[in-house]
PDB file of C-alpha atoms in Angstrom:
ATOM      1  CA  GLY A   3      18.330 -10.861   3.292  1.00 49.00           C
ATOM      2  CA  THR A   4      18.664 -12.330   6.720  1.00 53.00           C
ATOM      3  CA  LYS A   5      22.429 -11.764   6.810  1.00 58.00           C
ATOM      4  CA  GLY A   6      24.372  -8.605   6.102  1.00 55.00           C
ATOM      5  CA  GLY A   7      22.958  -5.669   4.208  1.00 54.00           C
ATOM      6  CA  ALA A   8      22.487  -2.058   5.171  1.00 55.00           C
ATOM      7  CA  SER A   9      19.331  -2.705   7.165  1.00 55.00           C
ATOM      8  CA  VAL A  10      21.102  -5.171   9.492  1.00 50.00           C
ATOM      9  CA  ASN A  11      18.121  -7.507   9.169  1.00 53.00           C
ATOM     10  CA  GLN A  12      15.794  -5.031  10.838  1.00 58.00           C
ATOM     11  CA  PHE A  13      12.771  -6.807   9.321  1.00 58.00           C
ATOM     12  CA  GLY A  14      13.923 -10.368  10.072  1.00 60.00           C
ATOM     13  CA  ARG A  15      11.213 -10.947  12.665  1.00 62.00           C
ATOM     14  CA  LEU A  16       8.530  -9.674  10.291  1.00 62.00           C
ATOM     15  CA  ASN A  17       9.834 -11.548   7.271  1.00 66.00           C
ATOM     16  CA  SER A  18      10.432 -14.868   9.025  1.00 67.00           C
ATOM     17  CA  GLY A  19       7.110 -16.231   7.740  1.00 68.00           C
ATOM     18  CA  VAL A  20       7.809 -15.274   4.118  1.00 69.00           C
ATOM     19  CA  TRP A  21       9.006 -18.118   1.911  1.00 74.00           C
ATOM     20  CA  LEU A  22      10.343 -18.268  -1.626  1.00 81.00           C
ATOM     21  CA  ASN A  23       8.014 -20.089  -4.007  1.00 83.00           C
ATOM     22  CA  PRO A  24       9.785 -23.387  -4.804  1.00 88.00           C
ATOM     23  CA  THR A  25       8.378 -23.400  -8.359  1.00 88.00           C
ATOM     24  CA  ALA A  26      10.305 -21.196 -10.769  1.00 86.00           C
ATOM     25  CA  VAL A  27       8.198 -19.004 -13.057  1.00 81.00           C
ATOM     26  CA  ASP A  28       9.569 -17.881 -16.412  1.00 83.00           C
ATOM     27  CA  PHE A  29       7.658 -14.635 -16.830  1.00 77.00           C
ATOM     28  CA  GLU A  30       8.873 -14.223 -20.414  1.00 79.00           C
ATOM     29  CA  LYS A  31       7.099 -17.452 -21.374  1.00 79.00           C
ATOM     30  CA  GLU A  32       4.117 -16.910 -19.094  1.00 74.00           C
ATOM     31  CA  GLU A  33       0.926 -16.455 -21.106  1.00 75.00           C
ATOM     32  CA  SER A  34      -0.514 -13.931 -18.683  1.00 78.00           C
ATOM     33  CA  ASP A  35      -0.738 -10.388 -19.992  1.00 82.00           C
ATOM     34  CA  LEU A  36       1.175  -8.273 -17.493  1.00 83.00           C
ATOM     35  CA  THR A  37       0.877  -4.999 -19.395  1.00 88.00           C
ATOM     36  CA  TYR A  38      -1.633  -3.808 -16.793  1.00 88.00           C
ATOM     37  CA  LEU A  39       1.392  -3.342 -14.537  1.00 89.00           C
ATOM     38  CA  LEU A  40       2.918  -0.698 -16.807  1.00 93.00           C
ATOM     39  CA  PRO A  41       2.886   2.634 -14.943  1.00 92.00           C
ATOM     40  CA  ASP A  42       0.393   4.506 -17.134  1.00 92.00           C
ATOM     41  CA  ARG A  43      -2.172   1.678 -17.085  1.00 94.00           C
ATOM     42  CA  PHE A  44      -1.615   0.745 -13.445  1.00 96.00           C
ATOM     43  CA  ASP A  45      -1.864   4.346 -12.253  1.00 97.00           C
ATOM     44  CA  ARG A  46      -5.193   4.859 -14.071  1.00 96.00           C
ATOM     45  CA  VAL A  47      -6.764   1.802 -12.441  1.00 95.00           C
ATOM     46  CA  TYR A  48      -5.215   2.546  -9.048  1.00 97.00           C
ATOM     47  CA  TRP A  49      -6.350   6.175  -9.164  1.00 97.00           C
ATOM     48  CA  HIS A  50      -9.899   5.000  -9.842  1.00 96.00           C
ATOM     49  CA  LEU A  51      -9.742   2.667  -6.807  1.00 96.00           C
ATOM     50  CA  LEU A  52      -8.450   5.480  -4.597  1.00 97.00           C
ATOM     51  CA  HIS A  53     -10.851   8.099  -5.889  1.00 95.00           C
ATOM     52  CA  SER A  54     -13.893   5.829  -5.559  1.00 97.00           C
ATOM     53  CA  ALA A  55     -13.017   4.641  -2.026  1.00 98.00           C
ATOM     54  CA  THR A  56     -15.187   6.159   0.703  1.00 98.00           C
ATOM     55  CA  ARG A  57     -13.262   8.586   2.882  1.00 98.00           C
ATOM     56  CA  VAL A  58     -13.546   7.664   6.556  1.00 98.00           C
ATOM     57  CA  PHE A  59     -11.829   9.026   9.632  1.00 98.00           C
ATOM     58  CA  SER A  60     -11.016   5.889  11.637  1.00 97.00           C
ATOM     59  CA  VAL A  61     -10.338   2.189  11.230  1.00 96.00           C
ATOM     60  CA  GLU A  62     -13.498   1.472  13.235  1.00 96.00           C
ATOM     61  CA  GLU A  63     -15.536   3.504  10.747  1.00 97.00           C
ATOM     62  CA  ALA A  64     -13.844   1.684   7.843  1.00 96.00           C
ATOM     63  CA  LYS A  65     -14.837  -1.683   9.316  1.00 94.00           C
ATOM     64  CA  LYS A  66     -18.494  -0.584   9.398  1.00 95.00           C
ATOM     65  CA  THR A  67     -18.465   0.738   5.836  1.00 95.00           C
ATOM     66  CA  THR A  68     -19.319  -1.366   2.795  1.00 94.00           C
ATOM     67  CA  GLY A  69     -16.711  -1.274   0.048  1.00 95.00           C
ATOM     68  CA  ASN A  70     -13.220   0.163  -0.133  1.00 97.00           C
ATOM     69  CA  THR A  71     -12.340   2.979   2.255  1.00 98.00           C
ATOM     70  CA  ARG A  72      -9.649   5.622   2.576  1.00 98.00           C
ATOM     71  CA  ILE A  73      -8.175   7.367   5.600  1.00 98.00           C
ATOM     72  CA  GLU A  74      -6.075  10.465   4.965  1.00 98.00           C
ATOM     73  CA  TYR A  75      -2.988  11.088   7.048  1.00 97.00           C
ATOM     74  CA  GLN A  76      -1.557  14.588   7.456  1.00 95.00           C
ATOM     75  CA  SER A  77       1.896  13.641   8.749  1.00 95.00           C
ATOM     76  CA  LEU A  78       4.182  10.665   9.191  1.00 94.00           C
ATOM     77  CA  LYS A  79       3.363  10.635  12.909  1.00 95.00           C
ATOM     78  CA  GLN A  80      -0.367  10.450  12.165  1.00 96.00           C
ATOM     79  CA  TYR A  81       0.243   7.662   9.630  1.00 96.00           C
ATOM     80  CA  GLN A  82       2.187   5.705  12.254  1.00 96.00           C
ATOM     81  CA  MET A  83      -0.647   6.058  14.776  1.00 96.00           C
ATOM     82  CA  ILE A  84      -3.087   4.567  12.254  1.00 97.00           C
ATOM     83  CA  ALA A  85      -0.726   1.905  10.879  1.00 96.00           C
ATOM     84  CA  LYS A  86       0.647   0.413  14.093  1.00 94.00           C
ATOM     85  CA  PRO A  87      -2.627  -1.143  15.389  1.00 93.00           C
ATOM     86  CA  LEU A  88      -3.166  -2.591  11.896  1.00 94.00           C
ATOM     87  CA  GLY A  89       0.214  -4.344  12.024  1.00 90.00           C
ATOM     88  CA  LEU A  90       1.597  -2.316   9.098  1.00 92.00           C
ATOM     89  CA  PHE A  91       5.190  -1.123   8.772  1.00 89.00           C
ATOM     90  CA  THR A  92       5.498   2.216  10.521  1.00 92.00           C
ATOM     91  CA  ASP A  93       8.996   3.223   9.460  1.00 90.00           C
ATOM     92  CA  GLU A  94       9.816   5.621   6.660  1.00 90.00           C
ATOM     93  CA  LYS A  95      12.492   6.388   4.144  1.00 88.00           C
ATOM     94  CA  ALA A  96      12.968   9.978   2.970  1.00 88.00           C
ATOM     95  CA  GLY A  97       9.722  10.962   4.704  1.00 86.00           C
ATOM     96  CA  ILE A  98       7.613   8.376   2.841  1.00 89.00           C
ATOM     97  CA  PRO A  99       6.139   5.319   4.601  1.00 92.00           C
ATOM     98  CA  ARG A 100       8.316   2.372   3.568  1.00 88.00           C
ATOM     99  CA  THR A 101       5.636   0.248   1.878  1.00 90.00           C
ATOM    100  CA  ALA A 102       3.925   3.161   0.112  1.00 95.00           C
ATOM    101  CA  TYR A 103       3.277   3.649  -3.587  1.00 95.00           C
ATOM    102  CA  LYS A 104       3.019   7.394  -4.205  1.00 95.00           C
ATOM    103  CA  GLY A 105       2.303   7.829  -0.507  1.00 95.00           C
ATOM    104  CA  VAL A 106      -0.486   5.211  -0.490  1.00 98.00           C
ATOM    105  CA  ILE A 107      -0.383   2.203   1.801  1.00 97.00           C
ATOM    106  CA  GLU A 108      -3.054  -0.413   1.359  1.00 96.00           C
ATOM    107  CA  THR A 109      -4.260  -3.232   3.521  1.00 96.00           C
ATOM    108  CA  ARG A 110      -7.356  -5.386   3.694  1.00 95.00           C
ATOM    109  CA  LEU A 111      -9.790  -5.508   6.558  1.00 92.00           C
ATOM    110  CA  GLN A 112     -11.605  -8.616   7.821  1.00 85.00           C
ATOM    111  CA  ASN A 113     -14.348  -8.217   5.218  1.00 83.00           C
ATOM    112  CA  ASN A 114     -11.704  -8.300   2.440  1.00 88.00           C
ATOM    113  CA  GLN A 115     -12.283  -4.685   1.445  1.00 94.00           C
ATOM    114  CA  PHE A 116      -9.333  -2.384   0.823  1.00 97.00           C
ATOM    115  CA  LEU A 117      -8.386   0.231   3.374  1.00 98.00           C
ATOM    116  CA  PHE A 118      -6.101   2.828   1.814  1.00 98.00           C
ATOM    117  CA  LEU A 119      -4.011   5.101   4.016  1.00 98.00           C
ATOM    118  CA  THR A 120      -3.297   8.127   1.849  1.00 98.00           C
ATOM    119  CA  PRO A 121      -1.939  11.643   1.861  1.00 96.00           C
ATOM    120  CA  ARG A 122      -4.522  14.413   1.405  1.00 96.00           C
ATOM    121  CA  MET A 123      -6.576  14.208  -1.803  1.00 95.00           C
ATOM    122  CA  GLU A 124      -4.834  17.305  -3.181  1.00 95.00           C
ATOM    123  CA  GLN A 125      -1.475  15.542  -2.894  1.00 94.00           C
ATOM    124  CA  LEU A 126      -2.871  12.363  -4.477  1.00 94.00           C
ATOM    125  CA  GLN A 127      -4.147  14.377  -7.423  1.00 95.00           C
ATOM    126  CA  LYS A 128      -0.658  15.813  -7.952  1.00 95.00           C
ATOM    127  CA  ASP A 129       1.001  12.394  -7.641  1.00 94.00           C
ATOM    128  CA  PHE A 130      -1.447  10.736 -10.047  1.00 94.00           C
ATOM    129  CA  GLU A 131      -1.835  13.745 -12.345  1.00 94.00           C
ATOM    130  CA  ALA A 132      -0.869  11.827 -15.500  1.00 89.00           C
ATOM    131  CA  ALA A 133      -3.472   9.141 -14.747  1.00 88.00           C
ATOM    132  CA  ILE A 134      -6.411  11.471 -14.147  1.00 84.00           C
TER     133      ILE A 134
END
């Protein structure tokens, strides 16, 4: 929230453009099938996206590449160096980038392709072991 809380509104500036949807959605009555969000199904699809993304070594290279791309980071400091120019959160909690899912941070480039910032492939394989 914008008042109180343990983070003392540290993201207030970044969240100031985020608004609550004024239309309530009753997800229990929603006809959409959301089972694809269950961990086993989601992880399988997400692993495929990560595994099929072309590994590149810079954002500039990613912008020149057709399709989804992946840059591996070796440390939190290296992640921060890649993330900051992209306008991504650079802070961490317990050694994991704050917006990460299993160490993966995703963003989209101008051509609407995904750019995944990931730990080394060996670590990804361990983290997604059940989905492989």
